[in-house]
Short mmCIF file of C-alpha atoms in Angstrom, two decimals:
data_model
loop_
_atom_site.label_atom_id
_atom_site.label_comp_id
_atom_site.label_asym_id
_atom_site.label_seq_id
_atom_site.Cartn_x
_atom_site.Cartn_y
_atom_site.Cartn_z
CA MET F 1 -20.34 -44.62 97.56
CA ARG F 2 -17.72 -41.93 97.08
CA ARG F 3 -19.28 -38.49 97.29
CA VAL F 4 -18.54 -35.76 94.75
CA LEU F 5 -19.72 -32.14 94.57
CA LEU F 6 -19.96 -30.57 91.11
CA THR F 7 -20.74 -26.90 90.64
CA GLY F 8 -21.57 -24.74 87.63
CA PHE F 9 -22.44 -21.09 87.19
CA THR F 10 -25.49 -19.04 86.34
CA PRO F 11 -25.41 -17.31 82.93
CA PHE F 12 -23.39 -14.08 82.70
CA GLY F 13 -22.23 -11.50 80.20
CA GLY F 14 -25.59 -11.33 78.46
CA GLU F 15 -25.84 -15.06 77.78
CA ALA F 16 -29.13 -16.89 78.31
CA VAL F 17 -27.50 -20.15 79.44
CA ASN F 18 -24.27 -21.34 81.01
CA PRO F 19 -23.05 -24.72 79.71
CA SER F 20 -21.10 -25.36 82.90
CA TRP F 21 -24.32 -25.63 84.89
CA GLN F 22 -26.13 -27.47 82.10
CA ALA F 23 -23.36 -30.09 81.94
CA VAL F 24 -23.08 -30.49 85.72
CA ARG F 25 -26.82 -30.97 86.02
CA LEU F 26 -26.75 -33.55 83.22
CA VAL F 27 -24.08 -35.57 85.03
CA ALA F 28 -26.35 -35.72 88.07
CA GLN F 29 -29.41 -36.62 85.98
CA ASN F 30 -27.52 -39.55 84.47
CA ALA F 31 -26.97 -40.88 88.03
CA PRO F 32 -23.46 -42.40 87.91
CA GLU F 33 -23.38 -45.88 89.42
CA ASP F 34 -19.97 -45.76 91.10
CA TYR F 35 -20.02 -42.37 92.79
CA GLU F 36 -22.64 -40.18 94.45
CA VAL F 37 -22.91 -36.71 92.96
CA ALA F 38 -24.36 -33.53 94.42
CA VAL F 39 -24.60 -30.36 92.37
CA SER F 40 -24.84 -26.66 93.11
CA GLU F 41 -25.39 -23.68 90.81
CA LEU F 42 -23.16 -20.81 91.89
CA PRO F 43 -23.97 -17.17 91.18
CA CYS F 44 -21.59 -15.36 88.84
CA ASP F 45 -21.00 -12.86 91.61
CA PHE F 46 -17.75 -12.09 93.43
CA GLU F 47 -19.44 -11.52 96.79
CA SER F 48 -21.82 -14.45 97.06
CA SER F 49 -20.20 -17.25 95.02
CA LEU F 50 -17.76 -18.43 97.69
CA PRO F 51 -20.29 -18.39 100.57
CA GLU F 52 -22.61 -20.47 98.34
CA LEU F 53 -19.77 -22.89 97.62
CA ARG F 54 -18.91 -23.22 101.31
CA THR F 55 -22.55 -23.91 102.13
CA ALA F 56 -22.71 -26.65 99.48
CA ILE F 57 -19.51 -28.26 100.78
CA GLU F 58 -20.77 -28.18 104.38
CA ARG F 59 -24.10 -29.66 103.32
CA HIS F 60 -22.80 -32.51 101.15
CA ARG F 61 -19.40 -33.23 102.77
CA PRO F 62 -17.76 -34.48 99.56
CA GLU F 63 -14.35 -36.06 99.22
CA LEU F 64 -13.92 -34.42 95.80
CA VAL F 65 -15.06 -30.97 94.61
CA VAL F 66 -14.97 -30.01 90.94
CA CYS F 67 -16.13 -26.53 90.00
CA ALA F 68 -16.92 -25.89 86.34
CA GLY F 69 -17.19 -22.67 84.38
CA GLN F 70 -17.73 -21.38 80.86
CA ALA F 71 -14.74 -20.34 78.76
CA GLY F 72 -16.19 -18.86 75.59
CA GLY F 73 -13.68 -19.04 72.74
CA ARG F 74 -11.96 -22.22 73.91
CA ALA F 75 -12.43 -25.30 71.77
CA ALA F 76 -11.65 -27.92 74.43
CA VAL F 77 -12.57 -28.97 77.93
CA THR F 78 -9.73 -27.57 80.03
CA PRO F 79 -8.88 -28.73 83.55
CA GLU F 80 -7.24 -25.75 85.24
CA ARG F 81 -3.86 -26.13 86.89
CA ILE F 82 -3.30 -22.88 88.81
CA ALA F 83 -5.54 -20.48 90.75
CA VAL F 84 -4.17 -16.98 91.42
CA ASN F 85 -4.98 -14.60 94.26
CA LEU F 86 -6.23 -11.85 91.98
CA GLN F 87 -9.53 -10.29 90.98
CA ASP F 88 -9.24 -8.07 87.90
CA ALA F 89 -12.63 -8.01 86.21
CA ARG F 90 -12.82 -6.91 82.58
CA ILE F 91 -16.63 -6.82 82.84
CA PRO F 92 -18.97 -6.45 85.83
CA ASP F 93 -20.30 -9.57 87.52
CA ASN F 94 -24.02 -10.24 87.71
CA ALA F 95 -24.32 -7.93 90.73
CA GLY F 96 -22.58 -5.08 88.92
CA ARG F 97 -19.31 -5.44 90.83
CA GLN F 98 -16.05 -4.99 88.94
CA PRO F 99 -13.06 -5.37 91.27
CA VAL F 100 -9.69 -4.36 89.86
CA ASP F 101 -6.36 -5.56 91.27
CA VAL F 102 -7.96 -6.93 94.46
CA PRO F 103 -6.90 -10.21 96.11
CA VAL F 104 -9.40 -13.01 96.51
CA VAL F 105 -8.06 -13.60 100.03
CA PRO F 106 -6.13 -10.73 101.63
CA ASP F 107 -2.69 -11.95 102.70
CA GLY F 108 -3.34 -15.33 101.06
CA PRO F 109 -0.69 -17.12 99.00
CA VAL F 110 -0.06 -15.87 95.48
CA GLY F 111 -1.53 -19.06 94.06
CA TYR F 112 -2.62 -22.64 94.55
CA PHE F 113 -2.22 -25.68 92.36
CA SER F 114 -5.25 -27.85 91.71
CA THR F 115 -5.18 -31.10 93.65
CA LEU F 116 -6.78 -32.89 90.72
CA PRO F 117 -4.48 -34.91 88.43
CA VAL F 118 -5.06 -32.42 85.62
CA LYS F 119 -2.82 -34.06 83.01
CA ALA F 120 -4.34 -37.49 83.63
CA CYS F 121 -7.83 -35.98 83.47
CA ALA F 122 -7.14 -34.26 80.15
CA ALA F 123 -5.62 -37.45 78.72
CA ALA F 124 -8.58 -39.55 79.85
CA ILE F 125 -11.06 -37.13 78.32
CA ALA F 126 -9.12 -37.09 75.04
CA ALA F 127 -9.04 -40.91 75.06
CA GLU F 128 -12.84 -40.80 74.89
CA GLY F 129 -12.64 -38.80 71.66
CA LEU F 130 -13.46 -35.47 73.30
CA PRO F 131 -11.30 -32.33 72.97
CA ALA F 132 -9.29 -31.67 76.12
CA GLU F 133 -6.11 -29.95 77.22
CA VAL F 134 -4.57 -28.61 80.40
CA SER F 135 -5.00 -24.87 81.02
CA HIS F 136 -2.63 -22.78 83.10
CA THR F 137 -4.94 -19.83 83.67
CA ALA F 138 -8.54 -19.63 84.79
CA GLY F 139 -8.59 -15.90 84.06
CA THR F 140 -9.16 -13.21 86.70
CA PHE F 141 -12.97 -13.16 86.78
CA VAL F 142 -15.41 -15.13 88.96
CA CYS F 143 -14.17 -18.53 87.75
CA ASN F 144 -10.67 -17.92 89.11
CA HIS F 145 -12.20 -16.31 92.20
CA VAL F 146 -14.10 -19.53 92.95
CA PHE F 147 -11.12 -21.74 92.04
CA TYR F 148 -8.79 -19.84 94.37
CA GLY F 149 -11.40 -19.66 97.13
CA LEU F 150 -12.01 -23.40 96.87
CA MET F 151 -8.33 -24.27 97.04
CA HIS F 152 -7.77 -21.89 99.96
CA LEU F 153 -10.67 -23.47 101.85
CA LEU F 154 -9.35 -26.97 101.23
CA ALA F 155 -5.77 -26.03 102.14
CA THR F 156 -6.69 -24.27 105.37
CA GLU F 157 -9.72 -26.19 106.63
CA LEU F 158 -10.34 -29.41 104.68
CA PRO F 159 -6.96 -30.98 103.81
CA ASP F 160 -8.50 -34.41 103.20
CA VAL F 161 -10.74 -33.09 100.40
CA ARG F 162 -9.37 -32.82 96.86
CA GLY F 163 -10.59 -30.23 94.42
CA GLY F 164 -10.10 -28.15 91.33
CA PHE F 165 -11.68 -26.32 88.44
CA VAL F 166 -12.48 -27.11 84.80
CA HIS F 167 -13.65 -24.88 81.97
CA VAL F 168 -16.00 -25.98 79.20
CA PRO F 169 -16.53 -24.28 75.82
CA PHE F 170 -19.62 -22.45 74.63
CA SER F 171 -22.57 -24.64 73.72
CA PRO F 172 -23.57 -24.59 70.02
CA GLU F 173 -26.61 -22.43 70.79
CA GLN F 174 -24.32 -19.76 72.21
CA ALA F 175 -21.48 -19.97 69.72
CA GLY F 176 -23.31 -19.87 66.42
CA GLN F 177 -20.73 -19.49 63.66
CA ARG F 178 -18.53 -17.12 65.65
CA HIS F 179 -16.81 -19.34 68.20
CA PRO F 180 -15.81 -22.94 68.84
CA SER F 181 -18.38 -24.96 70.75
CA LEU F 182 -19.08 -28.36 72.28
CA PRO F 183 -22.51 -29.91 72.87
CA VAL F 184 -23.55 -29.94 76.50
CA GLU F 185 -23.92 -33.72 76.37
CA GLU F 186 -20.24 -34.05 75.45
CA CYS F 187 -19.23 -31.61 78.18
CA ALA F 188 -21.15 -33.79 80.65
CA ARG F 189 -19.34 -36.90 79.38
CA ALA F 190 -16.03 -35.12 79.84
CA LEU F 191 -16.92 -34.10 83.40
CA ASP F 192 -17.87 -37.67 84.25
CA VAL F 193 -14.54 -38.92 82.88
CA LEU F 194 -12.70 -36.23 84.82
CA VAL F 195 -14.42 -37.22 88.07
CA ARG F 196 -13.74 -40.92 87.58
CA THR F 197 -10.10 -40.20 86.78
CA ALA F 198 -9.68 -37.94 89.80
CA LEU F 199 -11.22 -40.55 92.09
CA THR F 200 -8.87 -43.28 90.91
CA THR F 201 -5.63 -41.36 90.25
CA GLN F 202 -3.43 -40.03 93.03
CA THR F 203 -0.28 -39.26 91.00
CA ASP F 204 -0.51 -37.19 87.84
CA LEU F 205 1.02 -38.23 84.53
CA PRO F 206 4.66 -37.13 84.04
CA VAL F 207 4.01 -35.81 80.52
CA PRO F 208 4.51 -32.31 79.09
CA ALA F 209 1.42 -30.10 79.04
CA GLY F 210 3.02 -26.67 79.19
CA THR F 211 2.85 -23.77 76.78
CA LEU F 212 5.43 -21.52 75.17
CA HIS F 213 3.43 -18.32 75.64
#
C-alpha cells in the first residue's frame, strides 16, 4: 500500500471549525482501498506548525504529503503551485504571533514549486463535478509557512518524497450568505481525487492555468 500523509489545521481567526481538518479526517474515515492514509492536525501557529509536521512525517514515513488549509472567500478547491519564503501576517496566529516581513527559512530560496501535478489534480477534481482551479499564491500566513517549510524539508532532506499544499473553501456553516462555500464531504472527495492523481501522475498537464493579475 502506498502511504500518504494528509494534514489540516485547527480553527483560526475566530472560527469554530476548520474545513481543511474536517475534510482530511473524513478521507481517513472513508478508508481508501488503494492507498494508506495517515492524518495530522497542525496548529495554526508559526512556531509549532512545522515541528508538528516534521514529527508526523518522521512517524508515518509517507511517499506523498499533502497539506490542506482553509481559504475563506475562495469558491473552489485550489492546489497551490508556489510557496514563498515570506511570513507577513495580517492577523495574529493562534499563539498571538504576527511576524511581518520575516523569512520562513533564513537564507532559504525565494520560493519552491509544489512537486504535485497541480494542473492534473485540478483537472481531475473538476472532472468529478467539483469546483477546482490552480492557485499561484498560498498567501503569507501559516498556510504558506507550512507549504514552504514542507517543500524545504523535502528538497533538503527527503528528495524521494513528493508534496504540496491545497486550499479548500469555507464550509456552509462558516460561510452563511456572505461567502462561497463547499460542503466538507465534497472537499474530502476532492482531496481523495487529488491524492489518487498525484500518486499516478508524474508529469503535469501542459495546459494553461495562469492568471492575468
